[in-house]
Amino acid sequence: MLVEFNTLPDESRVWIFQASRSFSEEELQQLRQELDAFIADWTAHGSDLRAGYEIRYNRFIILALDQTLNTATGCSIDASVRFIQQLEQKYKVELLDKMNVSYKQGDFVAYKSLVDFKKMAKQKAVSKNTIVFNNLVTNKHEYQNHWEVPAEESWHGRFM
């Protein structure tokens, strides 16, 4: 059951998929239609899942699930991963690789491998004040308050 992202409770579980590049406006229109269709049909053991999404910076897909109605099961999580894999193939973009880091450079969102990000930290090209995206947040409240933070307030801080 597709609902507006902002209507979901703060405890809603979130999954963040960062794209290796920005989506074009045309791709974003198609992507929204595909997300709408997927979530409208997303179930757990035949029961509707109340979920929503938002797309940030034309490159992050944030999927949120209200688990007060029904919780995600292994099968429903597998279905979402298969859906994201299909998006990766269709748009020729990485969405599931957790060994990459996104961070802000002014108004631009940069995307680097974790190895390159560590090198940049050693070279002082990024600092503890660099705004990073902590894609390990687990619920909507954490996402809204601790996703876009200075590196020192995230797991990224260990490299500074």
XYZ file of N, CA, C and O in Angstrom:
640
model
N 0.845 -1.167 0.000
C 0.000 0.000 0.000
C 0.894 1.236 0.000
O 1.637 1.483 0.932
N 0.838 1.969 -1.065
C 1.659 3.169 -1.232
C 1.034 4.335 -0.487
O -0.146 4.626 -0.663
N 1.835 4.981 0.365
C 1.396 6.182 1.079
C 2.477 7.247 0.932
O 3.617 6.945 0.566
N 2.111 8.477 1.235
C 3.084 9.564 1.198
C 4.149 9.319 2.263
O 3.825 8.981 3.401
N 5.391 9.509 1.886
C 6.523 9.288 2.797
C 6.339 10.065 4.097
O 6.553 9.523 5.182
N 5.938 11.320 3.997
C 5.857 12.164 5.189
C 4.740 11.755 6.145
O 4.700 12.232 7.274
N 3.833 10.859 5.734
C 2.772 10.398 6.628
C 3.191 9.179 7.448
O 2.477 8.787 8.363
N 4.322 8.594 7.117
C 4.777 7.404 7.832
C 5.320 7.780 9.207
O 5.933 8.836 9.373
N 5.117 6.922 10.219
C 5.614 7.233 11.564
C 7.147 7.229 11.634
O 7.814 6.596 10.801
N 7.675 7.941 12.619
C 9.127 8.044 12.794
C 9.801 6.689 12.981
O 10.981 6.532 12.669
N 9.089 5.702 13.490
C 9.676 4.376 13.733
C 9.731 3.513 12.470
O 10.236 2.394 12.508
N 9.206 4.023 11.370
C 9.205 3.253 10.117
C 10.622 2.857 9.742
O 11.558 3.648 9.852
N 10.758 1.618 9.310
C 12.060 1.109 8.878
C 12.435 1.745 7.543
O 11.569 1.916 6.680
N 13.698 2.107 7.388
C 14.143 2.679 6.122
C 15.304 1.890 5.534
O 16.111 1.298 6.254
N 15.334 1.913 4.229
C 16.456 1.391 3.453
C 16.866 2.506 2.515
O 16.021 3.108 1.844
N 18.159 2.772 2.459
C 18.659 3.840 1.597
C 19.538 3.228 0.523
O 20.477 2.485 0.822
N 19.221 3.550 -0.709
C 19.979 3.062 -1.855
C 20.593 4.275 -2.531
O 19.877 5.142 -3.042
N 21.938 4.338 -2.515
C 22.613 5.474 -3.139
C 23.073 5.079 -4.532
O 23.656 4.017 -4.731
N 22.771 5.930 -5.465
C 23.133 5.673 -6.855
C 24.546 6.165 -7.129
O 25.000 7.154 -6.559
N 25.209 5.477 -8.014
C 26.579 5.829 -8.378
C 26.634 7.074 -9.262
O 27.714 7.581 -9.543
N 25.470 7.556 -9.671
C 25.391 8.794 -10.453
C 24.003 9.375 -10.239
O 23.101 8.709 -9.737
N 23.838 10.602 -10.624
C 22.518 11.228 -10.547
C 21.628 10.691 -11.662
O 22.101 10.375 -12.754
N 20.343 10.609 -11.366
C 19.365 10.235 -12.382
C 18.960 11.491 -13.153
O 18.872 12.581 -12.585
N 18.704 11.328 -14.437
C 18.204 12.446 -15.254
C 16.732 12.686 -14.901
O 16.083 11.838 -14.273
N 16.192 13.818 -15.334
C 14.776 14.125 -15.080
C 13.870 13.061 -15.701
O 12.888 12.653 -15.090
N 14.206 12.628 -16.912
C 13.412 11.591 -17.571
C 13.474 10.284 -16.783
O 12.453 9.620 -16.576
N 14.669 9.921 -16.330
C 14.818 8.704 -15.523
C 14.048 8.812 -14.213
O 13.435 7.844 -13.766
N 14.065 9.993 -13.596
C 13.353 10.186 -12.331
C 11.849 9.985 -12.508
O 11.193 9.383 -11.649
N 11.293 10.457 -13.621
C 9.867 10.260 -13.886
C 9.545 8.771 -13.993
O 8.585 8.287 -13.398
N 10.373 8.041 -14.747
C 10.171 6.597 -14.905
C 10.361 5.883 -13.570
O 9.586 4.991 -13.217
N 11.398 6.289 -12.845
C 11.724 5.673 -11.558
C 10.563 5.828 -10.578
O 10.198 4.877 -9.878
N 9.972 7.003 -10.525
C 8.826 7.238 -9.622
C 7.647 6.320 -9.985
O 6.995 5.762 -9.105
N 7.401 6.155 -11.278
C 6.319 5.262 -11.707
C 6.609 3.821 -11.282
O 5.716 3.108 -10.819
N 7.863 3.401 -11.442
C 8.236 2.031 -11.067
C 8.160 1.825 -9.557
O 7.696 0.781 -9.090
N 8.602 2.819 -8.791
C 8.506 2.728 -7.334
C 7.046 2.703 -6.886
O 6.678 1.915 -6.006
N 6.217 3.549 -7.487
C 4.789 3.562 -7.160
C 4.183 2.172 -7.379
O 3.466 1.652 -6.516
N 4.472 1.584 -8.524
C 3.910 0.273 -8.870
C 4.435 -0.813 -7.928
O 3.666 -1.661 -7.459
N 5.732 -0.801 -7.653
C 6.300 -1.816 -6.765
C 5.674 -1.740 -5.380
O 5.222 -2.740 -4.822
N 5.653 -0.549 -4.800
C 5.154 -0.404 -3.430
C 3.653 -0.711 -3.364
O 3.182 -1.323 -2.394
N 2.918 -0.336 -4.371
C 1.476 -0.613 -4.383
C 1.202 -2.114 -4.292
O 0.200 -2.527 -3.698
N 2.087 -2.926 -4.835
C 1.914 -4.384 -4.838
C 2.773 -5.116 -3.811
O 2.715 -6.344 -3.731
N 3.562 -4.388 -3.022
C 4.507 -5.012 -2.081
C 3.738 -5.630 -0.914
O 2.936 -4.961 -0.259
N 3.989 -6.904 -0.659
C 3.290 -7.609 0.419
C 4.264 -8.442 1.236
O 5.391 -8.710 0.811
N 3.788 -8.856 2.406
C 4.507 -9.809 3.263
C 3.520 -10.925 3.583
O 2.508 -10.689 4.250
N 3.777 -12.098 3.074
C 2.888 -13.249 3.262
C 1.447 -12.905 2.892
O 0.499 -13.240 3.601
N 1.285 -12.183 1.776
C -0.033 -11.849 1.271
C -0.678 -10.629 1.901
O -1.739 -10.199 1.467
N -0.052 -10.068 2.918
C -0.615 -8.876 3.568
C 0.065 -7.626 3.021
O 1.280 -7.603 2.825
N -0.743 -6.588 2.797
C -0.204 -5.324 2.299
C 0.837 -4.747 3.248
O 0.712 -4.861 4.462
N 1.832 -4.115 2.666
C 2.819 -3.370 3.440
C 2.550 -1.892 3.202
O 2.408 -1.453 2.059
N 2.468 -1.131 4.279
C 2.239 0.315 4.188
C 3.601 0.977 4.071
O 4.376 1.003 5.024
N 3.882 1.511 2.877
C 5.229 2.014 2.617
C 5.176 3.242 1.712
O 4.178 3.512 1.042
N 6.275 3.960 1.723
C 6.438 5.120 0.867
C 7.909 5.290 0.536
O 8.761 4.519 1.000
N 8.198 6.308 -0.237
C 9.588 6.547 -0.625
C 9.784 8.023 -0.906
O 8.813 8.780 -1.061
N 11.020 8.401 -0.964
C 11.380 9.697 -1.513
C 12.712 9.544 -2.227
O 13.459 8.599 -1.965
N 12.955 10.449 -3.142
C 14.213 10.470 -3.881
C 14.876 11.792 -3.553
O 14.284 12.853 -3.718
N 16.109 11.726 -3.048
C 16.822 12.940 -2.645
C 18.035 13.144 -3.530
O 18.720 12.183 -3.908
N 18.317 14.395 -3.818
C 19.481 14.803 -4.603
C 19.568 14.071 -5.944
O 20.652 13.890 -6.496
N 18.435 13.626 -6.461
C 18.370 12.896 -7.740
C 19.234 11.635 -7.756
O 19.541 11.106 -8.825
N 19.595 11.129 -6.558
C 20.454 9.941 -6.547
C 20.237 9.010 -5.372
O 20.767 7.898 -5.377
N 19.486 9.379 -4.371
C 19.208 8.495 -3.236
C 17.747 8.078 -3.267
O 16.862 8.925 -3.317
N 17.507 6.777 -3.217
C 16.154 6.252 -3.095
C 15.998 5.822 -1.639
O 16.737 4.972 -1.160
N 15.047 6.435 -0.949
C 14.797 6.098 0.444
C 13.440 5.418 0.504
O 12.409 6.016 0.184
N 13.466 4.167 0.876
C 12.268 3.345 0.978
C 11.936 3.208 2.460
O 12.820 2.883 3.260
N 10.691 3.500 2.841
C 10.291 3.431 4.251
C 9.060 2.542 4.397
O 8.152 2.579 3.575
N 9.059 1.762 5.475
C 7.992 0.802 5.738
C 7.460 0.988 7.152
O 8.224 0.921 8.124
N 6.160 1.220 7.253
C 5.481 1.323 8.550
C 5.279 -0.097 9.066
O 4.422 -0.824 8.587
N 6.048 -0.484 10.065
C 5.971 -1.853 10.577
C 4.924 -2.015 11.674
O 4.804 -3.095 12.242
N 4.151 -0.965 11.955
C 3.077 -1.125 12.932
C 1.906 -1.888 12.323
O 1.134 -2.519 13.038
N 1.766 -1.825 11.008
C 0.694 -2.547 10.313
C 1.137 -3.982 10.037
O 0.516 -4.937 10.482
N 2.219 -4.141 9.301
C 2.818 -5.447 9.003
C 4.326 -5.252 8.907
O 4.791 -4.226 8.416
N 5.070 -6.236 9.359
C 6.526 -6.133 9.305
C 7.059 -6.769 8.027
O 6.416 -7.625 7.428
N 8.246 -6.337 7.655
C 8.916 -6.926 6.494
C 9.340 -8.341 6.853
O 9.764 -8.618 7.981
N 9.212 -9.231 5.905
C 9.663 -10.617 6.084
C 10.835 -10.858 5.140
O 11.138 -10.018 4.282
N 11.467 -11.985 5.284
C 12.560 -12.328 4.382
C 12.138 -12.266 2.930
O 12.848 -11.731 2.079
N 10.951 -12.784 2.645
C 10.459 -12.789 1.262
C 10.192 -11.373 0.755
O 10.500 -11.054 -0.393
N 9.622 -10.518 1.604
C 9.318 -9.156 1.147
C 10.599 -8.342 0.979
O 10.708 -7.533 0.055
N 11.579 -8.582 1.852
C 12.866 -7.899 1.699
C 13.562 -8.395 0.431
O 14.113 -7.600 -0.329
N 13.509 -9.697 0.196
C 14.077 -10.251 -1.044
C 13.420 -9.627 -2.269
O 14.096 -9.317 -3.255
N 12.111 -9.434 -2.216
C 11.397 -8.826 -3.345
C 11.893 -7.405 -3.587
O 12.085 -7.000 -4.742
N 12.139 -6.659 -2.512
C 12.627 -5.286 -2.682
C 14.038 -5.278 -3.257
O 14.364 -4.443 -4.097
N 14.870 -6.219 -2.832
C 16.235 -6.300 -3.365
C 16.197 -6.665 -4.850
O 16.915 -6.068 -5.659
N 15.350 -7.600 -5.227
C 15.213 -7.954 -6.651
C 14.761 -6.744 -7.463
O 15.258 -6.488 -8.556
N 13.830 -5.981 -6.912
C 13.348 -4.772 -7.582
C 14.496 -3.774 -7.775
O 14.677 -3.232 -8.875
N 15.283 -3.558 -6.737
C 16.415 -2.624 -6.827
C 17.445 -3.146 -7.833
O 18.006 -2.367 -8.612
N 17.681 -4.450 -7.859
C 18.604 -5.031 -8.841
C 18.108 -4.784 -10.264
O 18.899 -4.501 -11.162
N 16.806 -4.865 -10.462
C 16.241 -4.589 -11.790
C 16.476 -3.125 -12.169
O 16.795 -2.825 -13.323
N 16.335 -2.235 -11.185
C 16.602 -0.822 -11.455
C 18.069 -0.612 -11.822
O 18.380 0.171 -12.729
N 18.965 -1.315 -11.121
C 20.398 -1.203 -11.431
C 20.659 -1.568 -12.882
O 21.390 -0.872 -13.587
N 20.074 -2.672 -13.324
C 20.284 -3.126 -14.700
C 19.657 -2.167 -15.702
O 20.283 -1.800 -16.692
N 18.438 -1.756 -15.447
C 17.725 -0.889 -16.383
C 18.436 0.450 -16.560
O 18.583 0.938 -17.678
N 18.882 1.041 -15.452
C 19.468 2.389 -15.499
C 21.003 2.374 -15.526
O 21.615 3.437 -15.535
N 21.582 1.168 -15.530
C 23.044 1.035 -15.558
C 23.691 1.899 -14.470
O 24.524 2.769 -14.725
N 23.272 1.611 -13.232
C 23.712 2.371 -12.072
C 23.869 1.403 -10.896
O 23.184 0.390 -10.831
N 24.799 1.685 -10.003
C 24.946 0.891 -8.782
C 24.036 1.474 -7.711
O 24.010 2.683 -7.500
N 23.300 0.614 -7.038
C 22.431 1.040 -5.945
C 22.646 0.231 -4.669
O 22.271 0.668 -3.592
N 23.242 -0.946 -4.794
C 23.366 -1.851 -3.654
C 24.780 -1.947 -3.080
O 24.968 -2.588 -2.054
N 25.746 -1.344 -3.710
C 27.129 -1.468 -3.261
C 27.352 -0.604 -2.023
O 27.379 0.617 -2.099
N 27.500 -1.249 -0.874
C 27.661 -0.530 0.398
C 29.112 -0.101 0.646
O 29.406 0.531 1.654
N 29.997 -0.427 -0.262
C 31.412 -0.075 -0.088
C 31.757 1.240 -0.790
O 32.896 1.484 -1.132
N 30.746 2.068 -0.981
C 30.944 3.379 -1.576
C 30.406 4.441 -0.627
O 29.541 4.166 0.205
N 30.932 5.644 -0.759
C 30.597 6.741 0.138
C 30.112 7.930 -0.688
O 30.709 8.267 -1.707
N 29.052 8.553 -0.219
C 28.584 9.805 -0.815
C 28.771 10.907 0.205
O 28.537 10.712 1.397
N 29.200 12.056 -0.270
C 29.430 13.189 0.610
C 29.239 14.459 -0.196
O 29.204 14.439 -1.427
N 29.108 15.570 0.520
C 28.882 16.843 -0.158
C 30.187 17.575 -0.406
O 31.062 17.619 0.442
N 30.260 18.139 -1.599
C 31.308 19.090 -1.961
C 30.554 20.333 -2.415
O 30.152 20.425 -3.580
N 30.315 21.248 -1.484
C 29.461 22.394 -1.786
C 28.051 21.906 -2.036
O 27.501 21.157 -1.241
N 27.472 22.278 -3.168
C 26.119 21.831 -3.517
C 26.126 20.492 -4.247
O 25.073 19.919 -4.513
N 27.289 20.006 -4.582
C 27.443 18.779 -5.363
C 27.554 17.573 -4.430
O 28.193 17.644 -3.383
N 26.930 16.458 -4.816
C 27.075 15.208 -4.072
C 28.105 14.354 -4.799
O 27.923 13.999 -5.966
N 29.206 14.074 -4.106
C 30.281 13.251 -4.676
C 30.083 11.798 -4.262
O 29.492 11.506 -3.221
N 30.602 10.906 -5.066
C 30.462 9.465 -4.846
C 31.828 8.833 -5.075
O 32.400 8.979 -6.158
N 32.357 8.197 -4.055
C 33.685 7.577 -4.140
C 33.655 6.191 -3.521
O 32.827 5.897 -2.658
N 34.611 5.383 -3.904
C 34.764 4.095 -3.236
C 35.258 4.360 -1.819
O 35.865 5.409 -1.539
N 35.019 3.439 -0.929
C 35.472 3.593 0.457
C 36.995 3.720 0.505
O 37.529 4.532 1.259
N 37.682 2.983 -0.335
C 39.150 3.052 -0.398
C 39.590 4.468 -0.768
O 40.474 5.045 -0.123
N 38.962 5.043 -1.788
C 39.308 6.407 -2.198
C 38.953 7.420 -1.119
O 39.689 8.381 -0.886
N 37.828 7.225 -0.438
C 37.425 8.138 0.627
C 38.449 8.109 1.771
O 38.817 9.162 2.299
N 38.921 6.921 2.119
C 39.947 6.800 3.168
C 41.221 7.545 2.755
O 41.825 8.244 3.569
N 41.624 7.394 1.493
C 42.806 8.100 0.993
C 42.603 9.605 1.076
O 43.503 10.345 1.471
N 41.415 10.062 0.699
C 41.116 11.491 0.753
C 41.177 12.006 2.194
O 41.650 13.113 2.436
N 40.733 11.198 3.136
C 40.787 11.602 4.544
C 42.248 11.734 4.993
O 42.603 12.705 5.677
N 43.083 10.787 4.601
C 44.505 10.860 4.959
C 45.175 12.086 4.346
O 46.059 12.688 4.936
N 44.745 12.432 3.145
C 45.311 13.586 2.443
C 44.637 14.904 2.858
O 44.951 15.953 2.310
N 43.693 14.817 3.783
C 42.946 15.991 4.282
C 42.072 16.642 3.199
O 41.730 17.809 3.290
N 41.726 15.867 2.161
C 40.828 16.366 1.116
C 39.385 16.377 1.618
O 38.538 17.094 1.081
N 39.092 15.555 2.619
C 37.825 15.582 3.356
C 38.191 15.649 4.834
O 39.275 15.212 5.237
N 37.290 16.210 5.633
C 37.590 16.392 7.056
C 36.431 15.914 7.912
O 35.390 15.498 7.395
N 36.612 16.040 9.220
C 35.554 15.656 10.150
C 34.305 16.520 9.959
O 33.218 16.139 10.362
N 34.446 17.671 9.309
C 33.312 18.564 9.060
C 32.647 18.329 7.706
O 31.607 18.930 7.415
N 33.230 17.480 6.877
C 32.638 17.164 5.577
C 31.273 16.514 5.811
O 31.144 15.603 6.630
N 30.270 16.992 5.105
C 28.928 16.418 5.236
C 28.878 15.109 4.452
O 29.154 15.065 3.255
N 28.550 14.043 5.180
C 28.447 12.706 4.599
C 27.016 12.206 4.733
O 26.221 12.754 5.495
N 26.719 11.152 4.008
C 25.400 10.535 4.066
C 25.541 9.189 4.760
O 26.176 8.276 4.243
N 24.973 9.103 5.950
C 25.058 7.890 6.756
C 23.914 6.958 6.365
O 22.827 7.007 6.942
N 24.176 6.117 5.387
C 23.148 5.229 4.857
C 22.871 4.031 5.754
O 22.099 3.149 5.386
N 23.471 4.004 6.947
C 23.234 2.920 7.894
C 22.087 3.221 8.853
O 21.767 2.394 9.700
N 21.462 4.393 8.728
C 20.323 4.689 9.593
C 19.240 3.642 9.350
O 19.122 3.111 8.245
N 18.457 3.348 10.389
C 17.517 2.229 10.283
C 16.043 2.616 10.329
O 15.197 1.804 10.001
N 15.742 3.849 10.772
C 14.336 4.245 10.809
C 14.187 5.687 10.317
O 15.170 6.403 10.132
N 12.939 6.083 10.128
C 12.660 7.397 9.550
C 13.191 8.529 10.431
O 13.737 9.510 9.925
N 13.052 8.393 11.736
C 13.559 9.433 12.637
C 15.069 9.603 12.473
O 15.569 10.722 12.354
N 15.815 8.488 12.480
C 17.274 8.557 12.287
C 17.600 9.157 10.926
O 18.514 9.968 10.802
N 16.855 8.745 9.922
C 17.078 9.265 8.571
C 16.914 10.781 8.551
O 17.748 11.500 8.014
N 15.844 11.276 9.162
C 15.573 12.706 9.122
C 16.521 13.519 9.996
O 16.708 14.707 9.750
N 17.141 12.896 10.983
C 17.981 13.641 11.929
C 19.465 13.286 11.903
O 20.279 14.057 12.409
N 19.819 12.125 11.339
C 21.218 11.684 11.408
C 21.733 11.087 10.102
O 22.709 10.344 10.100
N 21.075 11.399 9.001
C 21.523 10.863 7.708
C 22.548 11.772 7.067
O 23.602 11.319 6.623
N 22.288 13.035 7.042
C 23.153 14.021 6.396
C 23.868 14.780 7.519
O 23.327 15.719 8.090
N 25.075 14.318 7.855
C 25.762 14.821 9.051
C 27.250 15.044 8.780
O 27.806 14.482 7.837
N 27.921 15.832 9.647
C 29.383 15.920 9.546
C 29.989 14.533 9.761
O 29.475 13.742 10.566
N 31.071 14.251 9.071
C 31.702 12.932 9.150
C 31.980 12.510 10.582
O 31.844 11.335 10.931
N 32.347 13.457 11.442
C 32.669 13.100 12.827
C 31.463 12.548 13.584
O 31.633 11.885 14.604
N 30.235 12.778 13.098
C 29.037 12.270 13.757
C 28.523 10.977 13.123
O 27.418 10.536 13.411
N 29.313 10.385 12.266
C 28.920 9.181 11.551
C 30.046 8.149 11.626
O 31.140 8.429 12.109
N 29.786 6.974 11.114
C 30.805 5.934 11.053
C 31.992 6.368 10.206
O 33.093 5.840 10.358
N 31.810 7.360 9.339
C 32.882 7.873 8.496
C 33.992 8.519 9.340
O 35.127 8.636 8.904
N 33.638 8.953 10.545
C 34.585 9.665 11.411
C 35.821 8.863 11.757
O 36.868 9.438 12.040
N 35.721 7.554 11.722
C 36.897 6.729 12.065
C 38.050 6.906 11.079
O 39.172 6.516 11.370
N 37.777 7.496 9.932
C 38.824 7.678 8.923
C 39.475 9.064 8.986
O 40.429 9.338 8.283
N 38.934 9.936 9.816
C 39.432 11.312 9.889
C 40.623 11.434 10.820
O 40.790 10.813 11.781
